[in-house]
CSV table of C-alpha atoms in Angstrom, one decimal:
chain,number,residue,atom,x,y,z
A,1,MET,CA,0.0,0.0,0.0
A,2,LYS,CA,2.8,2.4,0.8
A,3,ILE,CA,4.4,1.7,-2.6
A,4,LEU,CA,1.1,2.3,-4.4
A,5,ARG,CA,0.5,5.5,-2.4
A,6,THR,CA,4.0,6.8,-3.3
A,7,LEU,CA,3.4,5.9,-7.0
A,8,PHE,CA,0.1,7.7,-7.0
A,9,ILE,CA,1.6,10.9,-5.5
A,10,TRP,CA,4.4,10.9,-8.1
A,11,ILE,CA,1.7,10.5,-10.9
A,12,LEU,CA,-0.1,13.5,-9.5
A,13,ILE,CA,3.1,15.5,-9.4
A,14,SER,CA,3.9,14.5,-13.0
A,15,VAL,CA,0.4,15.5,-14.2
A,16,ALA,CA,0.6,18.8,-12.4
A,17,LEU,CA,4.0,19.6,-14.0
A,18,GLN,CA,2.6,18.7,-17.5
A,19,PHE,CA,-0.4,21.1,-17.0
A,20,GLY,CA,2.0,23.8,-15.8
A,21,VAL,CA,4.2,23.4,-18.9
A,22,TYR,CA,1.1,23.4,-21.2
A,23,ALA,CA,-0.2,26.5,-19.5
A,24,LEU,CA,3.1,28.3,-20.0
A,25,LEU,CA,3.3,27.2,-23.7
A,26,ASN,CA,-0.3,28.4,-24.2
A,27,PHE,CA,0.5,31.8,-22.5
A,28,GLN,CA,3.6,32.3,-24.7
A,29,ILE,CA,1.7,31.4,-27.9
A,30,GLU,CA,-1.1,33.8,-26.9
A,31,LYS,CA,1.4,36.6,-26.5
A,32,VAL,CA,2.7,36.0,-30.0
A,33,MET,CA,-0.7,35.6,-31.6
A,34,ARG,CA,-2.3,38.4,-29.7
A,35,PRO,CA,0.5,40.7,-28.4
A,36,ALA,CA,-0.5,43.2,-25.7
A,37,SER,CA,-1.3,46.7,-26.9
A,38,SER,CA,1.4,49.2,-26.1
A,39,GLU,CA,2.0,52.9,-26.4
A,40,PRO,CA,3.3,54.1,-29.7
A,41,ILE,CA,7.1,54.8,-29.7
A,42,THR,CA,7.9,58.5,-29.5
A,43,THR,CA,11.1,60.4,-29.0
A,44,LYS,CA,12.6,63.9,-28.8
A,45,LEU,CA,15.7,64.8,-30.7
A,46,LYS,CA,17.4,67.3,-32.9
A,47,THR,CA,19.9,66.5,-35.6
A,48,THR,CA,21.2,68.0,-38.9
A,49,ILE,CA,21.1,66.2,-42.2
A,50,PRO,CA,23.3,67.3,-45.0
A,51,GLY,CA,21.2,68.4,-48.0
A,52,ALA,CA,18.7,71.2,-48.5
A,53,ASP,CA,16.1,69.6,-50.7
A,54,LEU,CA,14.6,66.7,-48.7
A,55,ASN,CA,11.2,65.4,-49.9
A,56,LYS,CA,8.8,62.6,-49.2
A,57,VAL,CA,10.1,62.3,-45.7
A,58,GLN,CA,9.0,59.1,-43.8
A,59,ILE,CA,10.0,57.9,-40.3
A,60,SER,CA,10.5,54.2,-39.5
A,61,TYR,CA,8.5,52.1,-37.1
A,62,ASP,CA,10.7,52.7,-34.1
A,63,LYS,CA,11.5,56.3,-34.9
A,64,ASP,CA,15.3,55.5,-35.5
A,65,TYR,CA,15.5,55.9,-39.2
A,66,LEU,CA,14.4,58.7,-41.6
A,67,ALA,CA,13.8,57.9,-45.3
A,68,TYR,CA,13.7,60.8,-47.8
A,69,SER,CA,14.3,61.7,-51.4
A,70,GLU,CA,17.1,64.1,-52.4
A,71,ASN,CA,17.6,65.0,-56.0
A,72,GLY,CA,15.9,61.8,-57.2
A,73,THR,CA,17.9,59.5,-54.8
A,74,LEU,CA,16.4,57.6,-51.9
A,75,LYS,CA,18.4,58.0,-48.7
A,76,VAL,CA,18.0,56.5,-45.2
A,77,PHE,CA,19.5,58.4,-42.3
A,78,ASN,CA,20.2,56.8,-38.9
A,79,LEU,CA,18.9,59.4,-36.4
A,80,LYS,CA,20.8,57.9,-33.4
A,81,LYS,CA,24.2,57.7,-35.2
A,82,LYS,CA,23.5,60.8,-37.2
A,83,LYS,CA,24.6,59.5,-40.6
A,84,VAL,CA,23.3,58.3,-43.9
A,85,VAL,CA,23.3,54.5,-43.9
A,86,PHE,CA,21.8,53.8,-47.4
A,87,GLU,CA,21.6,55.5,-50.8
A,88,SER,CA,19.8,54.1,-53.8
A,89,ARG,CA,21.5,54.0,-57.2
A,90,THR,CA,21.6,57.5,-58.8
A,91,PRO,CA,19.3,57.8,-61.8
A,92,LYS,CA,21.0,58.2,-65.2
A,93,ASP,CA,20.2,58.0,-68.9
A,94,ASN,CA,16.5,57.2,-69.3
A,95,THR,CA,16.3,55.7,-65.8
A,96,LEU,CA,13.5,57.1,-63.6
A,97,GLY,CA,15.1,55.9,-60.4
A,98,VAL,CA,13.1,55.3,-57.2
A,99,LEU,CA,9.4,55.7,-57.9
A,100,THR,CA,8.0,55.4,-54.4
A,101,TYR,CA,8.8,53.8,-51.0
A,102,GLN,CA,7.0,52.9,-47.8
A,103,TRP,CA,8.0,51.7,-44.3
A,104,LEU,CA,6.3,48.6,-43.0
A,105,GLN,CA,4.1,49.4,-40.0
A,106,ASP,CA,5.5,46.8,-37.6
A,107,ARG,CA,9.3,46.6,-38.3
A,108,ASP,CA,12.2,48.6,-39.7
A,109,THR,CA,11.9,47.5,-43.3
A,110,LEU,CA,11.5,49.9,-46.2
A,111,ILE,CA,9.8,48.7,-49.5
A,112,TYR,CA,10.7,50.6,-52.6
A,113,PHE,CA,10.3,50.5,-56.4
A,114,TYR,CA,13.2,51.4,-58.8
A,115,ALA,CA,12.5,52.0,-62.5
A,116,ASP,CA,15.7,50.8,-64.1
A,117,LYS,CA,15.2,51.2,-67.9
A,118,ASN,CA,12.8,51.0,-70.8
A,119,SER,CA,12.5,47.7,-72.6
A,120,ASN,CA,13.7,47.3,-76.2
A,121,SER,CA,10.1,47.9,-77.5
A,122,GLY,CA,9.9,51.2,-75.7
A,123,SER,CA,6.3,50.4,-74.5
A,124,THR,CA,7.2,49.1,-71.1
A,125,GLN,CA,9.8,49.8,-68.4
A,126,THR,CA,11.6,47.3,-66.1
A,127,THR,CA,10.8,48.1,-62.5
A,128,GLU,CA,12.5,46.4,-59.6
A,129,LEU,CA,10.8,45.8,-56.2
A,130,TYR,CA,13.3,45.9,-53.2
A,131,SER,CA,13.0,45.4,-49.5
A,132,LEU,CA,15.6,47.2,-47.4
A,133,GLU,CA,15.9,45.7,-44.0
A,134,LEU,CA,17.7,47.7,-41.3
A,135,SER,CA,19.3,46.3,-38.1
A,136,ASN,CA,19.1,47.8,-34.7
A,137,SER,CA,20.1,51.5,-35.0
A,138,ASP,CA,22.8,51.0,-32.4
A,139,GLU,CA,24.6,48.4,-34.5
A,140,GLU,CA,27.0,48.9,-37.4
A,141,THR,CA,25.4,46.2,-39.6
A,142,ALA,CA,24.8,47.4,-43.1
A,143,PRO,CA,21.2,47.3,-44.4
A,144,ASP,CA,20.1,44.3,-46.3
A,145,ASN,CA,19.0,45.6,-49.7
A,146,ARG,CA,17.2,42.7,-51.3
A,147,LEU,CA,15.8,42.5,-54.8
A,148,ASN,CA,12.4,40.7,-54.6
A,149,GLN,CA,11.2,40.7,-58.2
A,150,THR,CA,10.9,42.7,-61.4
A,151,VAL,CA,7.6,44.1,-62.7
A,152,LYS,CA,6.8,45.5,-66.2
A,153,PHE,CA,5.2,48.9,-66.2
A,154,PRO,CA,4.1,51.2,-69.1
A,155,ALA,CA,7.1,53.2,-70.1
A,156,GLY,CA,7.3,56.4,-68.2
A,157,GLY,CA,4.6,55.2,-65.7
A,158,LYS,CA,4.8,56.6,-62.2
A,159,ILE,CA,3.5,55.1,-58.9
A,160,GLU,CA,1.1,57.5,-57.2
A,161,GLU,CA,-0.3,55.3,-54.4
A,162,LEU,CA,1.2,52.5,-52.4
A,163,VAL,CA,-0.4,50.6,-49.5
A,164,ILE,CA,0.8,47.4,-47.8
A,165,SER,CA,-1.0,44.9,-45.7
A,166,THR,CA,1.8,43.4,-43.6
A,167,THR,CA,0.0,40.5,-42.0
A,168,THR,CA,-1.4,39.2,-45.3
A,169,ASN,CA,1.7,40.1,-47.4
A,170,LEU,CA,-0.5,41.9,-50.0
A,171,MET,CA,0.8,45.0,-51.7
A,172,TYR,CA,-1.4,47.4,-53.8
A,173,PHE,CA,-0.2,50.3,-56.0
A,174,THR,CA,-1.3,52.6,-58.8
A,175,VAL,CA,0.7,53.2,-61.9
A,176,LYS,CA,-0.2,56.4,-63.8
A,177,LYS,CA,0.9,57.5,-67.3
A,178,GLY,CA,-0.9,60.5,-68.8
A,179,SER,CA,-4.7,60.0,-68.4
A,180,THR,CA,-4.5,56.2,-67.9
A,181,GLU,CA,-4.1,54.5,-64.5
A,182,GLN,CA,-3.6,50.9,-63.4
A,183,LEU,CA,-4.4,49.5,-60.0
A,184,MET,CA,-2.1,46.5,-59.3
A,185,GLU,CA,-1.7,43.9,-56.6
A,186,ILE,CA,1.3,41.8,-55.7
A,187,ASN,CA,0.6,38.8,-53.5
A,188,VAL,CA,2.8,36.5,-51.3
A,189,ASN,CA,3.5,34.3,-54.4
A,190,LYS,CA,4.8,37.4,-56.3
A,191,ASN,CA,1.9,37.2,-58.7
A,192,VAL,CA,0.9,40.6,-60.2
A,193,THR,CA,-2.7,41.3,-61.0
A,194,THR,CA,-4.5,44.4,-62.5
A,195,LEU,CA,-7.6,45.2,-60.5
A,196,ASN,CA,-9.2,48.4,-61.9
A,197,LYS,CA,-11.8,48.8,-64.7
A,198,GLN,CA,-11.0,50.5,-67.9
A,199,GLY,CA,-11.2,54.2,-67.5
A,200,GLU,CA,-11.3,54.0,-63.7
A,201,THR,CA,-9.0,56.3,-61.7
A,202,ILE,CA,-8.1,56.1,-58.0
A,203,ASP,CA,-7.8,59.2,-55.9
A,204,ALA,CA,-6.9,57.4,-52.6
A,205,MET,CA,-6.8,53.9,-51.1
A,206,ALA,CA,-6.2,52.0,-47.9
A,207,ALA,CA,-5.6,48.3,-47.1
A,208,SER,CA,-6.8,46.3,-44.1
A,209,ASP,CA,-4.0,44.9,-42.1
A,210,LEU,CA,-6.3,42.2,-40.7
A,211,HIS,CA,-7.9,40.8,-43.9
A,212,GLY,CA,-6.0,42.4,-46.8
A,213,THR,CA,-9.2,44.0,-48.1
A,214,LEU,CA,-8.4,47.0,-50.3
A,215,TYR,CA,-10.7,50.1,-50.1
A,216,ILE,CA,-10.4,52.7,-52.9
A,217,ASP,CA,-11.8,56.1,-54.0
A,218,SER,CA,-13.0,55.0,-57.4
A,219,LYS,CA,-13.9,57.5,-60.1
A,220,VAL,CA,-15.4,56.5,-63.5
A,221,GLY,CA,-16.5,59.6,-65.5
A,222,ALA,CA,-18.6,61.7,-63.0
A,223,ILE,CA,-19.4,58.8,-60.8
A,224,GLN,CA,-17.4,58.5,-57.5
A,225,ASN,CA,-17.8,55.5,-55.2
A,226,ILE,CA,-15.8,53.9,-52.4
A,227,ILE,CA,-15.1,50.3,-53.5
A,228,ALA,CA,-13.9,47.3,-51.4
A,229,PHE,CA,-12.0,44.5,-53.1
A,230,ASP,CA,-13.3,41.6,-51.0
A,231,ALA,CA,-12.0,38.1,-52.0
A,232,GLY,CA,-11.6,39.2,-55.6
A,233,LYS,CA,-15.1,40.8,-55.7
A,234,ARG,CA,-15.8,44.5,-56.0
A,235,LYS,CA,-18.3,45.8,-53.5
A,236,ILE,CA,-19.7,49.3,-53.3
A,237,ILE,CA,-19.2,50.7,-49.7
A,238,SER,CA,-20.5,54.2,-50.4
A,239,ARG,CA,-22.3,55.8,-53.3
A,240,ASN,CA,-22.0,59.3,-51.9
A,241,ASN,CA,-19.9,61.4,-54.3
A,242,TYR,CA,-18.5,63.4,-51.4
A,243,ASP,CA,-17.2,60.4,-49.5
A,244,ARG,CA,-13.4,59.7,-49.4
A,245,ILE,CA,-11.5,56.8,-47.8
A,246,LEU,CA,-9.2,58.1,-45.0
A,247,ASP,CA,-7.5,55.2,-43.3
A,248,ILE,CA,-8.0,51.8,-41.6
A,249,ARG,CA,-6.9,51.1,-38.0
A,250,ALA,CA,-7.6,48.3,-35.5
A,251,GLY,CA,-10.6,46.8,-37.4
A,252,LYS,CA,-12.3,50.1,-38.3
A,253,VAL,CA,-12.5,51.8,-41.7
A,254,TYR,CA,-12.7,55.6,-41.6
A,255,ILE,CA,-14.5,57.6,-44.3
A,256,GLY,CA,-14.5,61.3,-44.7
A,257,GLU,CA,-17.2,63.4,-46.3
A,258,VAL,CA,-15.5,66.3,-48.1
A,259,LYS,CA,-17.4,69.3,-49.5
A,260,ASN,CA,-15.9,72.4,-51.0
A,261,ASN,CA,-12.4,71.4,-49.9
A,262,GLU,CA,-13.6,70.9,-46.3
A,263,LEU,CA,-13.8,67.8,-44.2
A,264,VAL,CA,-17.3,68.0,-42.7
A,265,LYS,CA,-18.0,64.6,-41.4
A,266,ILE,CA,-16.1,61.4,-40.4
A,267,LYS,CA,-17.9,58.1,-40.6
A,268,SER,CA,-16.8,54.5,-40.0
A,269,ILE,CA,-17.6,50.9,-40.6
A,270,THR,CA,-16.3,47.7,-39.1
A,271,ASP,CA,-13.5,46.0,-41.2
A,272,ARG,CA,-15.0,42.6,-41.6
A,273,THR,CA,-13.7,39.4,-43.2
A,274,VAL,CA,-16.7,39.5,-45.6
A,275,MET,CA,-18.0,42.9,-46.5
A,276,SER,CA,-21.6,43.7,-47.5
A,277,GLU,CA,-22.7,46.1,-50.2
A,278,SER,CA,-23.7,49.6,-49.0
A,279,PRO,CA,-23.2,49.0,-45.2
A,280,SER,CA,-24.6,51.4,-42.6
A,281,LEU,CA,-22.0,54.2,-41.8
A,282,LYS,CA,-21.6,55.4,-38.3
A,283,THR,CA,-21.0,59.1,-37.8
A,284,GLU,CA,-17.9,59.7,-35.6
A,285,TRP,CA,-17.6,63.5,-35.9
A,286,GLN,CA,-19.1,66.5,-37.6
A,287,GLY,CA,-17.6,70.0,-38.1
A,288,ALA,CA,-15.4,71.7,-40.7
A,289,ILE,CA,-11.6,71.3,-41.3
A,290,SER,CA,-9.8,72.5,-44.3
A,291,PHE,CA,-9.0,69.6,-46.6
A,292,ASP,CA,-7.2,71.6,-49.3
A,293,ASN,CA,-3.7,70.0,-49.8
A,294,ALA,CA,-4.2,68.1,-46.6
A,295,ARG,CA,-3.1,64.6,-45.6
A,296,ALA,CA,-5.2,62.3,-43.3
A,297,LEU,CA,-4.3,59.3,-41.2
A,298,VAL,CA,-5.7,57.4,-38.3
A,299,GLY,CA,-3.3,57.0,-35.3
A,300,SER,CA,-2.6,54.0,-33.2
A,301,LYS,CA,-5.2,55.2,-30.6
A,302,GLY,CA,-8.0,55.7,-33.1
A,303,GLN,CA,-7.4,59.5,-33.4
A,304,VAL,CA,-8.0,61.0,-36.8
A,305,VAL,CA,-5.2,63.4,-37.8
A,306,VAL,CA,-5.7,65.8,-40.7
A,307,TYR,CA,-2.7,68.1,-41.4
A,308,ASP,CA,-1.2,70.5,-43.9
A,309,ASN,CA,2.2,72.2,-43.6
A,310,LYS,CA,1.0,74.6,-40.8
A,311,THR,CA,-1.7,72.9,-38.7
A,312,ALA,CA,-2.6,69.4,-37.4
A,313,SER,CA,-6.2,68.9,-36.6
A,314,ILE,CA,-6.7,65.9,-34.2
A,315,ILE,CA,-10.1,64.3,-33.6
A,316,THR,CA,-10.3,62.0,-30.6
A,317,ALA,CA,-13.6,60.4,-29.5
A,318,GLY,CA,-15.5,63.1,-31.4
A,319,GLN,CA,-13.5,66.0,-30.0
A,320,LEU,CA,-11.4,68.3,-32.2
A,321,LYS,CA,-8.1,70.0,-31.1
A,322,GLU,CA,-5.5,71.7,-33.2
A,323,VAL,CA,-1.7,71.8,-33.0
A,324,LYS,CA,0.4,74.5,-34.8
A,325,LEU,CA,3.3,73.1,-36.8
A,326,GLU,CA,6.5,75.2,-36.8
A,327,GLY,CA,8.9,73.8,-39.4
A,328,ASP,CA,9.5,74.8,-43.0
A,329,GLN,CA,8.2,71.3,-43.8
A,330,ASN,CA,6.2,69.2,-41.4
A,331,TYR,CA,5.3,65.5,-41.5
A,332,ILE,CA,3.5,63.2,-39.0
A,333,SER,CA,4.3,59.5,-38.5
A,334,ASP,CA,1.9,56.9,-39.7
A,335,ASP,CA,1.0,56.0,-36.1
A,336,GLY,CA,-0.1,59.6,-35.4
A,337,ALA,CA,2.4,60.0,-32.5
A,338,GLU,CA,5.3,61.9,-33.8
A,339,ILE,CA,6.0,65.3,-35.6
A,340,ILE,CA,8.9,65.4,-38.0
A,341,GLN,CA,9.8,69.0,-38.3
A,342,LEU,CA,12.3,70.2,-41.0
A,343,SER,CA,13.9,73.6,-41.1
A,344,SER,CA,16.3,74.9,-43.8
A,345,GLN,CA,19.8,75.8,-42.6
A,346,GLY,CA,21.6,76.8,-45.8
A,347,THR,CA,23.0,73.6,-47.4
A,348,SER,CA,21.7,71.5,-44.5
A,349,THR,CA,18.4,70.7,-42.9
A,350,LEU,CA,17.6,70.7,-39.2
A,351,VAL,CA,15.4,67.8,-38.2
A,352,GLU,CA,13.4,67.9,-35.0
A,353,LEU,CA,11.3,65.0,-33.6
A,354,LYS,CA,8.7,65.5,-30.9
A,355,PRO,CA,5.5,63.8,-29.8
A,356,LEU,CA,2.3,65.1,-31.3
A,357,LYS,CA,0.1,66.1,-28.4
A,358,PRO,CA,-3.1,68.2,-28.7
């Protein structure tokens, strides 16, 4: 009996240990699959970048790297080490060079397109898609500049819009030449598909990071709709000619109603796996904000940020507040948390980072 009792006790201990291990594994898997929400990364710093003509400025996910275009060349500046760590090939002959670029939202990787040359026929151009992966900004490791694939574009075509769904590995972009425009998709298998109808133009677009669904401002003649590409099917989300897609964040699609160059209403719908035609739109805010030459994004806390070069209008839970911007050029990070302020200093540019707070 004593032996059996001892054996029974050890069996109980073994089972308890197994449950403990399983619980720990489940907890770790849950952390990976559903990471805890955290505050967006912000920083304060000032640094000087050589060069006086910086354009299309974008800051990386962790606010350590700044990408910009200077005289047609893409450059990446390490803000901690205060030096340029990458430059694209300089355009020459009939080369267009870098057409566009975009940081991924969840890591320090920059995606960019480089138009190398026209084909022999002269009707198409060879465009290369690269991913530039950067190491920790404290390290001296050189960026990994990787050619992913080549794509054929109409000769002289330029990319106007680029959005990336990181979790689904879907990339959408528009190529415009003259009055014609193509909406293209690249999937995880590197297949390239044209999505738009003949004669259709796209003013703006946003991609769901949860489902990969693409939402576009579609215009055919005088008809303007917001369209969702859902599992290969086109679905009309809004038939209101004044509605414009703003952004997508945390399972919510934000739509702005724009009249006479003013944003007068912000509406939303849930970003679902399967979208329905003409869903009911929920009004989030009403008022009047200048939308002339303005950019719009939705921050990591659900705040809508509309800004031009002088003012940032921030709408949080239906309340509007404004922040005056002080640089010669001003940009706001995609997470809505950081101001990137550029001021000319002769042949150099002073860059100042600071949190965006209403």
